[in-house]
């Protein structure tokens, strides 16, 4: 259901109840809109997030990738 901002403010309890029982509720202010959803639905949308360390460990193998640092001297720069 779509709500105008003033109606959503005046009937906030009803807005929350509908978000919990019916589903997402859109609240509009001029050309902008937000969506009110239940915490359970938000957690489903957000998904499970892995740490950066887990991402690297579970990701593709770096075997065969040349990680050797270039040992040539730096170039001369005049400042």
Short mmCIF file of N, CA and C in Angstrom, two decimals:
data_model
loop_
_atom_site.label_atom_id
_atom_site.label_comp_id
_atom_site.label_asym_id
_atom_site.label_seq_id
_atom_site.Cartn_x
_atom_site.Cartn_y
_atom_site.Cartn_z
N UNK A 1 0.84 -1.18 0.00
CA UNK A 1 0.00 0.00 0.00
C UNK A 1 0.89 1.24 0.00
N UNK A 2 0.45 2.29 -0.66
CA UNK A 2 1.15 3.57 -0.67
C UNK A 2 0.51 4.51 0.34
N UNK A 3 1.36 5.19 1.09
CA UNK A 3 0.92 6.16 2.08
C UNK A 3 1.53 7.51 1.75
N UNK A 4 0.79 8.57 1.95
CA UNK A 4 1.36 9.90 1.94
C UNK A 4 2.01 10.12 3.31
N UNK A 5 3.06 10.92 3.36
CA UNK A 5 3.81 11.09 4.59
C UNK A 5 2.93 11.55 5.75
N UNK A 6 2.05 12.51 5.52
CA UNK A 6 1.18 13.02 6.58
C UNK A 6 0.28 11.91 7.13
N UNK A 7 -0.29 11.08 6.24
CA UNK A 7 -1.13 9.96 6.68
C UNK A 7 -0.31 8.94 7.47
N UNK A 8 0.90 8.68 7.00
CA UNK A 8 1.77 7.71 7.69
C UNK A 8 2.10 8.19 9.09
N UNK A 9 2.35 9.49 9.25
CA UNK A 9 2.66 10.03 10.57
C UNK A 9 1.45 9.95 11.49
N UNK A 10 0.27 10.27 10.96
CA UNK A 10 -0.96 10.26 11.77
C UNK A 10 -1.41 8.85 12.13
N UNK A 11 -1.10 7.89 11.27
CA UNK A 11 -1.57 6.51 11.47
C UNK A 11 -0.39 5.54 11.54
N UNK A 12 0.65 5.96 12.27
CA UNK A 12 1.89 5.20 12.32
C UNK A 12 1.68 3.78 12.84
N UNK A 13 0.87 3.60 13.87
CA UNK A 13 0.62 2.25 14.40
C UNK A 13 0.02 1.35 13.34
N UNK A 14 -0.92 1.87 12.58
CA UNK A 14 -1.53 1.09 11.50
C UNK A 14 -0.51 0.75 10.43
N UNK A 15 0.35 1.73 10.11
CA UNK A 15 1.42 1.49 9.13
C UNK A 15 2.31 0.34 9.57
N UNK A 16 2.73 0.36 10.83
CA UNK A 16 3.60 -0.71 11.35
C UNK A 16 2.86 -2.04 11.35
N UNK A 17 1.62 -2.05 11.79
CA UNK A 17 0.84 -3.30 11.81
C UNK A 17 0.71 -3.89 10.40
N UNK A 18 0.46 -3.05 9.41
CA UNK A 18 0.34 -3.55 8.03
C UNK A 18 1.68 -4.07 7.51
N UNK A 19 2.76 -3.39 7.89
CA UNK A 19 4.08 -3.86 7.46
C UNK A 19 4.37 -5.24 8.04
N UNK A 20 3.92 -5.47 9.28
CA UNK A 20 4.14 -6.77 9.92
C UNK A 20 3.23 -7.85 9.37
N UNK A 21 1.98 -7.51 9.08
CA UNK A 21 0.99 -8.52 8.69
C UNK A 21 0.83 -8.69 7.19
N UNK A 22 0.84 -7.58 6.45
CA UNK A 22 0.54 -7.62 5.01
C UNK A 22 1.81 -7.67 4.18
N UNK A 23 2.78 -6.83 4.55
CA UNK A 23 4.02 -6.76 3.79
C UNK A 23 4.52 -5.33 3.69
N UNK A 24 5.48 -5.10 2.81
CA UNK A 24 6.10 -3.78 2.70
C UNK A 24 5.08 -2.67 2.44
N UNK A 25 5.32 -1.52 3.07
CA UNK A 25 4.47 -0.35 2.92
C UNK A 25 5.33 0.81 2.41
N UNK A 26 4.88 1.44 1.33
CA UNK A 26 5.62 2.56 0.74
C UNK A 26 5.07 3.88 1.28
N UNK A 27 5.99 4.74 1.74
CA UNK A 27 5.61 6.06 2.24
C UNK A 27 6.23 7.09 1.30
N UNK A 28 5.38 7.97 0.76
CA UNK A 28 5.84 8.95 -0.24
C UNK A 28 5.85 10.36 0.34
N UNK A 29 6.88 11.11 -0.06
CA UNK A 29 6.97 12.55 0.22
C UNK A 29 7.39 13.19 -1.09
N UNK A 30 6.48 13.87 -1.72
CA UNK A 30 6.69 14.47 -3.04
C UNK A 30 7.18 13.41 -4.02
N UNK A 31 8.41 13.55 -4.52
CA UNK A 31 8.94 12.59 -5.50
C UNK A 31 9.81 11.51 -4.87
N UNK A 32 9.92 11.51 -3.55
CA UNK A 32 10.75 10.53 -2.85
C UNK A 32 9.86 9.50 -2.16
N UNK A 33 10.43 8.34 -1.93
CA UNK A 33 9.67 7.29 -1.25
C UNK A 33 10.61 6.44 -0.41
N UNK A 34 10.08 5.91 0.68
CA UNK A 34 10.78 4.92 1.50
C UNK A 34 9.85 3.75 1.68
N UNK A 35 10.41 2.63 2.08
CA UNK A 35 9.60 1.43 2.29
C UNK A 35 9.79 0.96 3.72
N UNK A 36 8.68 0.68 4.40
CA UNK A 36 8.70 0.16 5.76
C UNK A 36 8.46 -1.34 5.67
N UNK A 37 9.41 -2.12 6.21
CA UNK A 37 9.28 -3.58 6.21
C UNK A 37 9.54 -4.11 7.61
N UNK A 38 9.15 -5.33 7.86
CA UNK A 38 9.39 -5.96 9.15
C UNK A 38 10.88 -6.29 9.29
N UNK A 39 11.33 -6.41 10.53
CA UNK A 39 12.74 -6.75 10.79
C UNK A 39 13.07 -8.12 10.20
N UNK A 40 12.15 -9.04 10.27
CA UNK A 40 12.38 -10.39 9.73
C UNK A 40 12.61 -10.33 8.21
N UNK A 41 11.80 -9.55 7.52
CA UNK A 41 11.95 -9.42 6.08
C UNK A 41 13.26 -8.70 5.73
N UNK A 42 13.62 -7.71 6.55
CA UNK A 42 14.89 -7.00 6.34
C UNK A 42 16.08 -7.94 6.46
N UNK A 43 16.07 -8.80 7.47
CA UNK A 43 17.17 -9.76 7.65
C UNK A 43 17.28 -10.70 6.46
N UNK A 44 16.14 -11.10 5.89
CA UNK A 44 16.16 -11.97 4.71
C UNK A 44 16.76 -11.23 3.51
N UNK A 45 16.39 -9.97 3.34
CA UNK A 45 16.92 -9.19 2.23
C UNK A 45 18.40 -8.90 2.39
N UNK A 46 18.81 -8.64 3.61
CA UNK A 46 20.20 -8.29 3.88
C UNK A 46 21.12 -9.47 3.62
N UNK A 47 20.65 -10.66 3.90
CA UNK A 47 21.46 -11.85 3.66
C UNK A 47 22.57 -12.02 4.68
N UNK A 48 23.28 -13.09 4.58
CA UNK A 48 24.38 -13.39 5.49
C UNK A 48 25.65 -12.78 4.93
N UNK A 49 26.36 -12.07 5.74
CA UNK A 49 27.57 -11.39 5.29
C UNK A 49 28.78 -12.04 5.94
N UNK A 50 29.77 -12.36 5.13
CA UNK A 50 30.99 -12.98 5.66
C UNK A 50 32.03 -11.89 5.87
N UNK A 51 32.95 -12.15 6.79
CA UNK A 51 34.03 -11.20 7.03
C UNK A 51 34.98 -11.19 5.84
N UNK A 52 35.82 -10.16 5.77
CA UNK A 52 36.79 -10.06 4.68
C UNK A 52 37.73 -11.26 4.70
N UNK A 53 38.15 -11.66 5.89
CA UNK A 53 39.05 -12.81 6.03
C UNK A 53 38.38 -14.08 5.48
N UNK A 54 37.11 -14.31 5.86
CA UNK A 54 36.38 -15.48 5.36
C UNK A 54 36.22 -15.42 3.85
N UNK A 55 35.96 -14.22 3.33
CA UNK A 55 35.81 -14.05 1.89
C UNK A 55 37.08 -14.48 1.16
N UNK A 56 38.23 -14.04 1.69
CA UNK A 56 39.49 -14.41 1.06
C UNK A 56 39.77 -15.90 1.18
N UNK A 57 39.47 -16.47 2.35
CA UNK A 57 39.74 -17.89 2.56
C UNK A 57 38.80 -18.78 1.76
N UNK A 58 37.57 -18.35 1.59
CA UNK A 58 36.58 -19.17 0.88
C UNK A 58 36.55 -18.89 -0.62
N UNK A 59 37.20 -17.82 -1.04
CA UNK A 59 37.16 -17.42 -2.44
C UNK A 59 38.06 -18.28 -3.31
N UNK A 60 38.27 -17.79 -4.51
CA UNK A 60 39.11 -18.52 -5.46
C UNK A 60 40.55 -18.58 -4.99
N UNK A 61 41.22 -19.63 -5.39
CA UNK A 61 42.62 -19.82 -5.02
C UNK A 61 43.50 -18.82 -5.76
N UNK A 62 44.54 -18.35 -5.07
CA UNK A 62 45.50 -17.44 -5.70
C UNK A 62 46.67 -18.21 -6.28
N UNK A 63 46.54 -19.53 -6.34
CA UNK A 63 47.60 -20.36 -6.89
C UNK A 63 47.82 -20.00 -8.35
N UNK A 64 49.07 -19.81 -8.72
CA UNK A 64 49.40 -19.45 -10.09
C UNK A 64 49.45 -17.96 -10.34
N UNK A 65 49.04 -17.16 -9.37
CA UNK A 65 49.10 -15.71 -9.52
C UNK A 65 50.47 -15.25 -9.05
N UNK A 66 51.14 -14.45 -9.85
CA UNK A 66 52.48 -13.97 -9.52
C UNK A 66 52.35 -12.81 -8.53
N UNK A 67 52.71 -13.07 -7.26
CA UNK A 67 52.65 -12.07 -6.22
C UNK A 67 54.04 -11.56 -5.85
N UNK A 68 55.03 -11.88 -6.67
CA UNK A 68 56.41 -11.46 -6.43
C UNK A 68 56.52 -9.95 -6.64
N UNK A 69 57.20 -9.29 -5.72
CA UNK A 69 57.38 -7.84 -5.80
C UNK A 69 58.53 -7.51 -6.73
N UNK A 70 58.35 -6.47 -7.54
CA UNK A 70 59.40 -6.03 -8.46
C UNK A 70 60.56 -5.47 -7.65
N UNK A 71 61.75 -6.02 -7.84
CA UNK A 71 62.91 -5.60 -7.04
C UNK A 71 63.80 -4.61 -7.78
N UNK A 72 63.37 -4.10 -8.93
CA UNK A 72 64.19 -3.13 -9.66
C UNK A 72 64.20 -1.81 -8.90
N UNK A 73 65.31 -1.04 -9.03
CA UNK A 73 65.39 0.22 -8.30
C UNK A 73 64.35 1.22 -8.79
N UNK A 74 64.01 2.16 -7.91
CA UNK A 74 63.03 3.17 -8.29
C UNK A 74 63.64 4.14 -9.28
N UNK A 75 62.82 4.76 -10.07
CA UNK A 75 63.32 5.72 -11.04
C UNK A 75 63.65 7.04 -10.35
N UNK A 76 64.53 7.79 -10.95
CA UNK A 76 64.93 9.08 -10.40
C UNK A 76 63.90 10.13 -10.81
N UNK A 77 63.48 10.95 -9.83
CA UNK A 77 62.51 12.01 -10.08
C UNK A 77 63.08 13.31 -9.53
N UNK A 78 63.04 14.35 -10.34
CA UNK A 78 63.52 15.64 -9.83
C UNK A 78 62.32 16.46 -9.37
N UNK A 79 62.46 17.01 -8.18
CA UNK A 79 61.35 17.81 -7.62
C UNK A 79 61.64 19.26 -7.67
#
